[in-house]
PDB file of C-alpha atoms in Angstrom:
ATOM      1  CA  MET A 347       0.009   0.090  -0.050  1.00 82.00           C
ATOM      2  CA  GLN A 348       2.735   2.614   0.988  1.00 85.00           C
ATOM      3  CA  GLU A 349       4.644   1.826  -2.080  1.00 88.00           C
ATOM      4  CA  PHE A 350       1.492   2.115  -4.224  1.00 88.00           C
ATOM      5  CA  ILE A 351       0.658   5.462  -2.929  1.00 90.00           C
ATOM      6  CA  LYS A 352       4.267   6.414  -3.364  1.00 92.00           C
ATOM      7  CA  LYS A 353       4.505   5.422  -6.837  1.00 90.00           C
ATOM      8  CA  ASN A 354       1.366   7.588  -7.945  1.00 92.00           C
ATOM      9  CA  LEU A 355       1.911  10.470  -5.894  1.00 94.00           C
ATOM     10  CA  ALA A 356       5.500  11.134  -6.595  1.00 94.00           C
ATOM     11  CA  LEU A 357       4.327  11.850 -10.255  1.00 90.00           C
ATOM     12  CA  VAL A 358       3.289  15.685  -8.299  1.00 94.00           C
ATOM     13  CA  TYR A 359       4.894  15.482  -5.100  1.00 95.00           C
ATOM     14  CA  ASN A 360       8.013  14.907  -2.843  1.00 95.00           C
ATOM     15  CA  VAL A 361       7.050  11.796  -1.175  1.00 96.00           C
ATOM     16  CA  LEU A 362       8.889  11.051   2.297  1.00 96.00           C
ATOM     17  CA  LEU A 363       8.151   7.539   3.615  1.00 95.00           C
ATOM     18  CA  ALA A 364       8.074   6.373   7.515  1.00 95.00           C
ATOM     19  CA  ASN A 365       6.971   2.612   8.401  1.00 93.00           C
ATOM     20  CA  ASP A 366       5.402   3.520  11.561  1.00 94.00           C
ATOM     21  CA  GLY A 367       4.161   6.516  13.839  1.00 95.00           C
ATOM     22  CA  MET A 368       7.408   6.746  15.701  1.00 96.00           C
ATOM     23  CA  GLU A 369       9.286   6.943  12.435  1.00 96.00           C
ATOM     24  CA  GLY A 370       6.792   9.328  11.389  1.00 96.00           C
ATOM     25  CA  ILE A 371       7.874  11.247  14.841  1.00 96.00           C
ATOM     26  CA  LYS A 372      11.225  11.540  13.655  1.00 96.00           C
ATOM     27  CA  LEU A 373      10.859  12.313  10.446  1.00 96.00           C
ATOM     28  CA  LEU A 374       8.996  15.530  11.266  1.00 94.00           C
ATOM     29  CA  GLU A 375      11.747  16.485  13.618  1.00 92.00           C
ATOM     30  CA  ARG A 376      14.300  16.522  10.432  1.00 91.00           C
ATOM     31  CA  GLU A 377      12.168  17.538   7.531  1.00 91.00           C
ATOM     32  CA  GLU A 378       9.606  20.175   6.514  1.00 87.00           C
ATOM     33  CA  VAL A 379       5.998  18.947   5.878  1.00 92.00           C
ATOM     34  CA  ASP A 380       3.027  19.900   3.862  1.00 92.00           C
ATOM     35  CA  LEU A 381       0.822  17.199   4.280  1.00 96.00           C
ATOM     36  CA  ILE A 382       0.692  13.882   6.258  1.00 97.00           C
ATOM     37  CA  ILE A 383      -0.988  10.388   5.150  1.00 96.00           C
ATOM     38  CA  SER A 384      -1.085   8.084   8.044  1.00 95.00           C
ATOM     39  CA  ASP A 385      -2.574   4.630   8.283  1.00 92.00           C
ATOM     40  CA  ILE A 386      -4.766   3.990  11.550  1.00 89.00           C
ATOM     41  CA  MET A 387      -2.887   0.178  11.591  1.00 88.00           C
ATOM     42  CA  MET A 388       0.613   0.530  12.267  1.00 90.00           C
ATOM     43  CA  PRO A 389       3.036  -1.131  14.362  1.00 91.00           C
ATOM     44  CA  ASN A 390       5.027   0.586  17.632  1.00 92.00           C
ATOM     45  CA  MET A 391       2.761   3.731  17.428  1.00 93.00           C
ATOM     46  CA  ASP A 392      -0.620   3.446  15.352  1.00 91.00           C
ATOM     47  CA  GLY A 393      -2.422   6.034  13.650  1.00 91.00           C
ATOM     48  CA  ILE A 394      -4.348   7.616  16.389  1.00 90.00           C
ATOM     49  CA  GLU A 395      -1.834   8.124  18.694  1.00 94.00           C
ATOM     50  CA  PHE A 396       0.358   9.347  16.004  1.00 96.00           C
ATOM     51  CA  CYS A 397      -2.117  11.700  14.726  1.00 94.00           C
ATOM     52  CA  ASN A 398      -2.905  12.933  18.634  1.00 93.00           C
ATOM     53  CA  LYS A 399       1.000  13.988  18.870  1.00 95.00           C
ATOM     54  CA  VAL A 400       0.957  16.070  15.766  1.00 95.00           C
ATOM     55  CA  LYS A 401      -1.893  17.559  16.234  1.00 92.00           C
ATOM     56  CA  SER A 402      -1.108  18.420  20.046  1.00 90.00           C
ATOM     57  CA  SER A 403       2.384  19.757  18.987  1.00 90.00           C
ATOM     58  CA  PHE A 404       3.207  23.389  18.668  1.00 85.00           C
ATOM     59  CA  LEU A 405       5.547  22.603  15.379  1.00 86.00           C
ATOM     60  CA  TRP A 406       3.344  20.442  13.569  1.00 91.00           C
ATOM     61  CA  ASN A 407      -0.405  20.872  14.727  1.00 89.00           C
ATOM     62  CA  HIS A 408      -0.950  23.016  11.416  1.00 89.00           C
ATOM     63  CA  ILE A 409      -0.137  20.546   8.766  1.00 92.00           C
ATOM     64  CA  PRO A 410      -2.974  18.696   7.628  1.00 93.00           C
ATOM     65  CA  LEU A 411      -3.304  14.764   8.088  1.00 96.00           C
ATOM     66  CA  VAL A 412      -5.416  12.171   6.237  1.00 95.00           C
ATOM     67  CA  MET A 413      -5.904   9.357   7.874  1.00 92.00           C
ATOM     68  CA  LEU A 414      -6.507   5.868   5.954  1.00 89.00           C
ATOM     69  CA  THR A 415      -8.041   3.145   7.407  1.00 82.00           C
ATOM     70  CA  ALA A 416      -9.859  -0.250   6.827  1.00 79.00           C
ATOM     71  CA  LYS A 417     -12.284   0.310   9.482  1.00 72.00           C
ATOM     72  CA  THR A 418     -15.776   1.511   8.435  1.00 72.00           C
ATOM     73  CA  ASN A 419     -17.703   2.029  11.543  1.00 74.00           C
ATOM     74  CA  ILE A 420     -18.565   5.421  12.656  1.00 81.00           C
ATOM     75  CA  ALA A 421     -17.042   5.348  15.626  1.00 80.00           C
ATOM     76  CA  SER A 422     -13.228   5.113  14.228  1.00 75.00           C
ATOM     77  CA  LYS A 423     -14.283   7.726  12.076  1.00 77.00           C
ATOM     78  CA  ILE A 424     -15.276  10.211  15.108  1.00 82.00           C
ATOM     79  CA  GLU A 425     -12.291   9.354  17.314  1.00 81.00           C
ATOM     80  CA  ALA A 426      -9.720  10.341  14.101  1.00 80.00           C
ATOM     81  CA  LEU A 427     -11.814  13.363  13.454  1.00 82.00           C
ATOM     82  CA  GLU A 428     -12.077  14.375  17.239  1.00 85.00           C
ATOM     83  CA  ILE A 429      -8.114  14.271  17.745  1.00 83.00           C
ATOM     84  CA  GLY A 430      -7.706  16.362  14.488  1.00 86.00           C
ATOM     85  CA  ALA A 431      -7.277  14.340  11.521  1.00 90.00           C
ATOM     86  CA  ASP A 432      -8.369  16.799   8.679  1.00 92.00           C
ATOM     87  CA  ALA A 433      -9.949  13.689   6.363  1.00 91.00           C
ATOM     88  CA  TYR A 434     -10.610  10.213   6.697  1.00 87.00           C
ATOM     89  CA  VAL A 435     -10.179   7.644   3.797  1.00 88.00           C
ATOM     90  CA  GLU A 436     -11.584   4.408   3.727  1.00 85.00           C
ATOM     91  CA  LYS A 437      -9.753   1.224   2.032  1.00 79.00           C
ATOM     92  CA  SER A 438      -9.920   0.518  -0.368  1.00 77.00           C
ATOM     93  CA  PHE A 439      -9.849   3.890  -2.021  1.00 78.00           C
ATOM     94  CA  SER A 440      -9.080   5.054  -5.574  1.00 85.00           C
ATOM     95  CA  ILE A 441      -5.504   7.103  -5.495  1.00 90.00           C
ATOM     96  CA  SER A 442      -7.869   9.474  -7.720  1.00 91.00           C
ATOM     97  CA  PHE A 443     -10.193  10.383  -4.788  1.00 91.00           C
ATOM     98  CA  LEU A 444      -6.902  10.587  -2.413  1.00 92.00           C
ATOM     99  CA  SER A 445      -5.372  12.961  -4.705  1.00 94.00           C
ATOM    100  CA  VAL A 446      -8.498  15.109  -4.819  1.00 94.00           C
ATOM    101  CA  GLN A 447      -8.266  14.984  -0.765  1.00 93.00           C
ATOM    102  CA  ILE A 448      -4.680  15.911  -0.851  1.00 95.00           C
ATOM    103  CA  ARG A 449      -5.028  18.523  -3.600  1.00 95.00           C
ATOM    104  CA  ASN A 450      -8.082  20.385  -2.003  1.00 94.00           C
ATOM    105  CA  LEU A 451      -6.571  20.525   1.549  1.00 94.00           C
ATOM    106  CA  LEU A 452      -3.025  22.196  -0.094  1.00 93.00           C
ATOM    107  CA  GLU A 453      -5.143  24.118  -1.906  1.00 92.00           C
ATOM    108  CA  SER A 454      -7.321  25.736   1.020  1.00 90.00           C
ATOM    109  CA  ARG A 455      -3.885  26.155   2.784  1.00 86.00           C
ATOM    110  CA  ARG A 456      -2.373  28.166  -0.210  1.00 88.00           C
ATOM    111  CA  ASN A 457      -5.837  30.284  -0.625  1.00 89.00           C
ATOM    112  CA  LEU A 458      -5.800  31.231   3.160  1.00 86.00           C
ATOM    113  CA  LEU A 459      -1.959  32.369   2.967  1.00 85.00           C
ATOM    114  CA  LYS A 460      -2.656  34.068  -0.520  1.00 85.00           C
ATOM    115  CA  LYS A 461      -5.640  36.223   1.307  1.00 85.00           C
ATOM    116  CA  PHE A 462      -3.204  37.256   3.766  1.00 84.00           C
ATOM    117  CA  THR A 463      -0.120  38.395   1.662  1.00 82.00           C
ATOM    118  CA  GLU A 464      -2.417  40.014  -0.814  1.00 83.00           C
ATOM    119  CA  THR A 465      -5.286  41.270   1.223  1.00 82.00           C
ATOM    120  CA  PRO A 466      -4.262  44.677   3.105  1.00 81.00           C
ATOM    121  CA  PHE A 467      -7.087  44.060   6.137  1.00 83.00           C
ATOM    122  CA  ALA A 468      -6.696  40.193   6.447  1.00 84.00           C
ATOM    123  CA  SER A 469      -5.710  39.504   9.890  1.00 85.00           C
ATOM    124  CA  LEU A 470      -2.994  37.302  10.920  1.00 88.00           C
ATOM    125  CA  LYS A 471      -5.015  34.591  12.708  1.00 86.00           C
ATOM    126  CA  SER A 472      -6.661  34.306   9.130  1.00 87.00           C
ATOM    127  CA  ILE A 473      -4.240  32.048   8.141  1.00 88.00           C
ATOM    128  CA  ALA A 474      -4.806  29.739  10.740  1.00 86.00           C
ATOM    129  CA  GLY A 475      -6.131  26.152  10.097  1.00 80.00           C
ATOM    130  CA  ASN A 476      -7.563  25.160  13.559  1.00 81.00           C
ATOM    131  CA  ARG A 477      -8.371  26.525  16.786  1.00 83.00           C
ATOM    132  CA  GLU A 478      -4.831  26.010  18.221  1.00 84.00           C
ATOM    133  CA  ASP A 479      -3.136  28.036  15.586  1.00 87.00           C
ATOM    134  CA  GLU A 480      -5.827  30.660  15.573  1.00 89.00           C
ATOM    135  CA  GLU A 481      -5.325  31.280  19.389  1.00 89.00           C
ATOM    136  CA  PHE A 482      -1.282  31.241  18.785  1.00 90.00           C
ATOM    137  CA  LEU A 483      -1.433  33.746  16.026  1.00 91.00           C
ATOM    138  CA  ALA A 484      -4.034  35.941  17.763  1.00 92.00           C
ATOM    139  CA  LYS A 485      -1.381  36.262  20.433  1.00 93.00           C
ATOM    140  CA  VAL A 486       1.444  36.966  18.248  1.00 93.00           C
ATOM    141  CA  ASN A 487      -0.527  39.790  16.646  1.00 92.00           C
ATOM    142  CA  ASP A 488      -1.570  41.236  19.877  1.00 95.00           C
ATOM    143  CA  ILE A 489       2.392  41.368  21.064  1.00 96.00           C
ATOM    144  CA  ILE A 490       3.536  42.689  17.696  1.00 95.00           C
ATOM    145  CA  GLU A 491       0.498  45.453  17.871  1.00 94.00           C
ATOM    146  CA  LYS A 492       1.410  46.078  21.692  1.00 96.00           C
ATOM    147  CA  ASN A 493       5.220  46.967  20.105  1.00 97.00           C
ATOM    148  CA  ILE A 494       4.576  48.109  16.829  1.00 96.00           C
ATOM    149  CA  ALA A 495       5.931  51.690  17.255  1.00 97.00           C
ATOM    150  CA  ASN A 496       8.836  50.306  19.153  1.00 97.00           C
ATOM    151  CA  VAL A 497      11.831  50.423  16.006  1.00 95.00           C
ATOM    152  CA  ASP A 498      13.623  47.947  18.104  1.00 96.00           C
ATOM    153  CA  PHE A 499      11.148  45.187  18.121  1.00 96.00           C
ATOM    154  CA  THR A 500      12.667  42.031  16.741  1.00 93.00           C
ATOM    155  CA  PHE A 501      11.711  38.656  16.248  1.00 91.00           C
ATOM    156  CA  GLU A 502      13.777  37.761  19.106  1.00 94.00           C
ATOM    157  CA  HIS A 503      11.966  39.886  21.234  1.00 95.00           C
ATOM    158  CA  LEU A 504       8.531  38.179  19.935  1.00 94.00           C
ATOM    159  CA  ALA A 505      10.091  34.601  20.863  1.00 93.00           C
ATOM    160  CA  GLU A 506      11.006  36.009  24.413  1.00 95.00           C
ATOM    161  CA  GLU A 507       7.462  37.288  25.054  1.00 94.00           C
ATOM    162  CA  LEU A 508       5.694  34.024  23.889  1.00 92.00           C
ATOM    163  CA  HIS A 509       8.432  31.846  25.889  1.00 90.00           C
ATOM    164  CA  VAL A 510       9.486  29.916  23.003  1.00 88.00           C
ATOM    165  CA  SER A 511      12.712  29.061  21.047  1.00 90.00           C
ATOM    166  CA  SER A 512      13.437  31.243  18.469  1.00 90.00           C
ATOM    167  CA  SER A 513      14.241  28.640  16.185  1.00 88.00           C
ATOM    168  CA  GLY A 514      11.054  27.219  17.199  1.00 86.00           C
ATOM    169  CA  LEU A 515       8.784  30.108  16.559  1.00 89.00           C
ATOM    170  CA  PHE A 516      10.949  30.694  13.032  1.00 89.00           C
ATOM    171  CA  ALA A 517       9.928  27.172  11.920  1.00 86.00           C
ATOM    172  CA  LYS A 518       6.395  27.509  13.192  1.00 88.00           C
ATOM    173  CA  ILE A 519       5.653  30.884  11.476  1.00 89.00           C
ATOM    174  CA  LYS A 520       7.555  29.718   8.184  1.00 86.00           C
ATOM    175  CA  ASN A 521       5.825  26.515   8.408  1.00 83.00           C
ATOM    176  CA  LEU A 522       1.911  28.367   8.709  1.00 85.00           C
ATOM    177  CA  SER A 523       2.643  31.511   6.850  1.00 84.00           C
ATOM    178  CA  GLY A 524       4.945  30.299   4.296  1.00 82.00           C
ATOM    179  CA  ILE A 525       7.186  33.424   4.985  1.00 85.00           C
ATOM    180  CA  THR A 526      10.159  34.206   7.400  1.00 88.00           C
ATOM    181  CA  SER A 527       9.268  35.336  11.006  1.00 88.00           C
ATOM    182  CA  ASN A 528      10.908  38.616  10.022  1.00 89.00           C
ATOM    183  CA  LYS A 529       9.140  39.181   6.828  1.00 90.00           C
ATOM    184  CA  LEU A 530       5.928  38.594   8.899  1.00 91.00           C
ATOM    185  CA  LEU A 531       6.681  41.204  11.354  1.00 93.00           C
ATOM    186  CA  LEU A 532       7.248  43.742   8.479  1.00 93.00           C
ATOM    187  CA  MET A 533       3.945  42.508   7.081  1.00 91.00           C
ATOM    188  CA  VAL A 534       2.030  43.044  10.194  1.00 93.00           C
ATOM    189  CA  ARG A 535       3.361  46.653  10.589  1.00 94.00           C
ATOM    190  CA  LEU A 536       2.719  47.479   6.597  1.00 93.00           C
ATOM    191  CA  LYS A 537      -0.815  46.084   7.549  1.00 93.00           C
ATOM    192  CA  ARG A 538      -1.139  48.673  10.432  1.00 94.00           C
ATOM    193  CA  ALA A 539       0.207  51.643   8.487  1.00 94.00           C
ATOM    194  CA  THR A 540      -2.400  51.021   5.370  1.00 92.00           C
ATOM    195  CA  GLU A 541      -5.428  51.290   8.113  1.00 92.00           C
ATOM    196  CA  LEU A 542      -4.160  54.164   9.685  1.00 94.00           C
ATOM    197  CA  LEU A 543      -3.547  55.911   6.073  1.00 91.00           C
ATOM    198  CA  ASN A 544      -6.733  55.021   4.893  1.00 90.00           C
ATOM    199  CA  GLU A 545      -8.105  56.901   8.199  1.00 93.00           C
ATOM    200  CA  ASN A 546      -6.703  60.345   6.282  1.00 92.00           C
ATOM    201  CA  LYS A 547      -5.809  61.564   9.704  1.00 94.00           C
ATOM    202  CA  TYR A 548      -2.020  61.304   9.445  1.00 95.00           C
ATOM    203  CA  ARG A 549       0.539  62.133   7.123  1.00 94.00           C
ATOM    204  CA  VAL A 550       2.722  59.335   5.910  1.00 92.00           C
ATOM    205  CA  ASN A 551       5.913  60.427   7.801  1.00 93.00           C
ATOM    206  CA  GLU A 552       3.684  60.321  11.077  1.00 95.00           C
ATOM    207  CA  VAL A 553       2.449  56.671   9.959  1.00 95.00           C
ATOM    208  CA  CYS A 554       5.967  55.764   9.264  1.00 96.00           C
ATOM    209  CA  TYR A 555       6.958  56.006  12.916  1.00 97.00           C
ATOM    210  CA  MET A 556       3.932  54.908  14.404  1.00 97.00           C
ATOM    211  CA  VAL A 557       4.501  51.490  12.841  1.00 97.00           C
ATOM    212  CA  GLY A 558       8.066  51.212  14.095  1.00 96.00           C
ATOM    213  CA  PHE A 559      10.028  52.426  11.209  1.00 96.00           C
ATOM    214  CA  ASN A 560      12.639  55.213  11.445  1.00 94.00           C
ATOM    215  CA  ASN A 561      13.311  56.042   7.787  1.00 94.00           C
ATOM    216  CA  PRO A 562      10.588  57.412   5.893  1.00 93.00           C
ATOM    217  CA  SER A 563      12.304  56.474   2.312  1.00 94.00           C
ATOM    218  CA  TYR A 564      12.567  53.249   3.784  1.00 94.00           C
ATOM    219  CA  PHE A 565       9.141  52.931   5.041  1.00 94.00           C
ATOM    220  CA  ALA A 566       7.598  54.095   1.551  1.00 90.00           C
ATOM    221  CA  LYS A 567      10.268  51.578  -0.261  1.00 91.00           C
ATOM    222  CA  CYS A 568       9.023  48.772   1.801  1.00 92.00           C
ATOM    223  CA  PHE A 569       5.164  50.140   1.457  1.00 87.00           C
ATOM    224  CA  GLN A 570       5.182  49.996  -2.430  1.00 85.00           C
ATOM    225  CA  LYS A 571       6.321  46.847  -2.594  1.00 83.00           C
ATOM    226  CA  THR A 572       2.825  45.298  -1.114  1.00 78.00           C
ATOM    227  CA  VAL A 573       0.286  43.690  -3.426  1.00 57.00           C
ATOM    228  CA  TRP A 574      -2.232  46.296  -1.997  1.00 59.00           C
ATOM    229  CA  SER A 575      -0.230  49.799  -1.868  1.00 51.00           C
ATOM    230  CA  ILE A 576      -1.439  52.685  -2.256  1.00 49.00           C
ATOM    231  CA  ALA A 577      -0.053  56.116  -3.141  1.00 45.00           C
ATOM    232  CA  VAL A 578       2.364  57.512  -0.358  1.00 43.00           C
TER     233      VAL A 578
END
């Protein structure tokens, strides 16, 4: 089954293999993964325990997970979905059906990121795919907003306030948003600048300092690179 799935999906995706849940955890610790396909019946660590570990992890809970199973009873489906599986596919399935499930999950993720990066008033938490990430991103946004006028506020300060390591936060932000932490910080500043400029109460130079820039020329340059930029 594993080789059959890999053979078909490798035509479109880069496929990494793990033989059980324990190997899957080790793989996640060293690789960046966009989507997980897991069987329920596995040795050492079954799919339910594996899914639970993934979905309770700060670093991995945003990753879409498709559960494969020979079990057709409703109780098994409910258990998998309750611990966070994003899709449930019964064996025997057509590879076309599985491919559609994968494509839809990845496309949904891309659409969230596209909306955030290309729409001025889309909030940071709009890229969240689950409640845990929504709460995390709301907290990130609140901390940035609280410090937005501070030109010296950096990604490292953000990690300190969240009580997480810089490396862990970098990986989480990159996996969630598709952009680096510093670029995310810049984008939140520029989105706030857009809101202030739309109020028509402040001059451009004032807004520059209000959102943590100390150079109006650099601010204008960054702002004009945004997809939604207005004349400044």
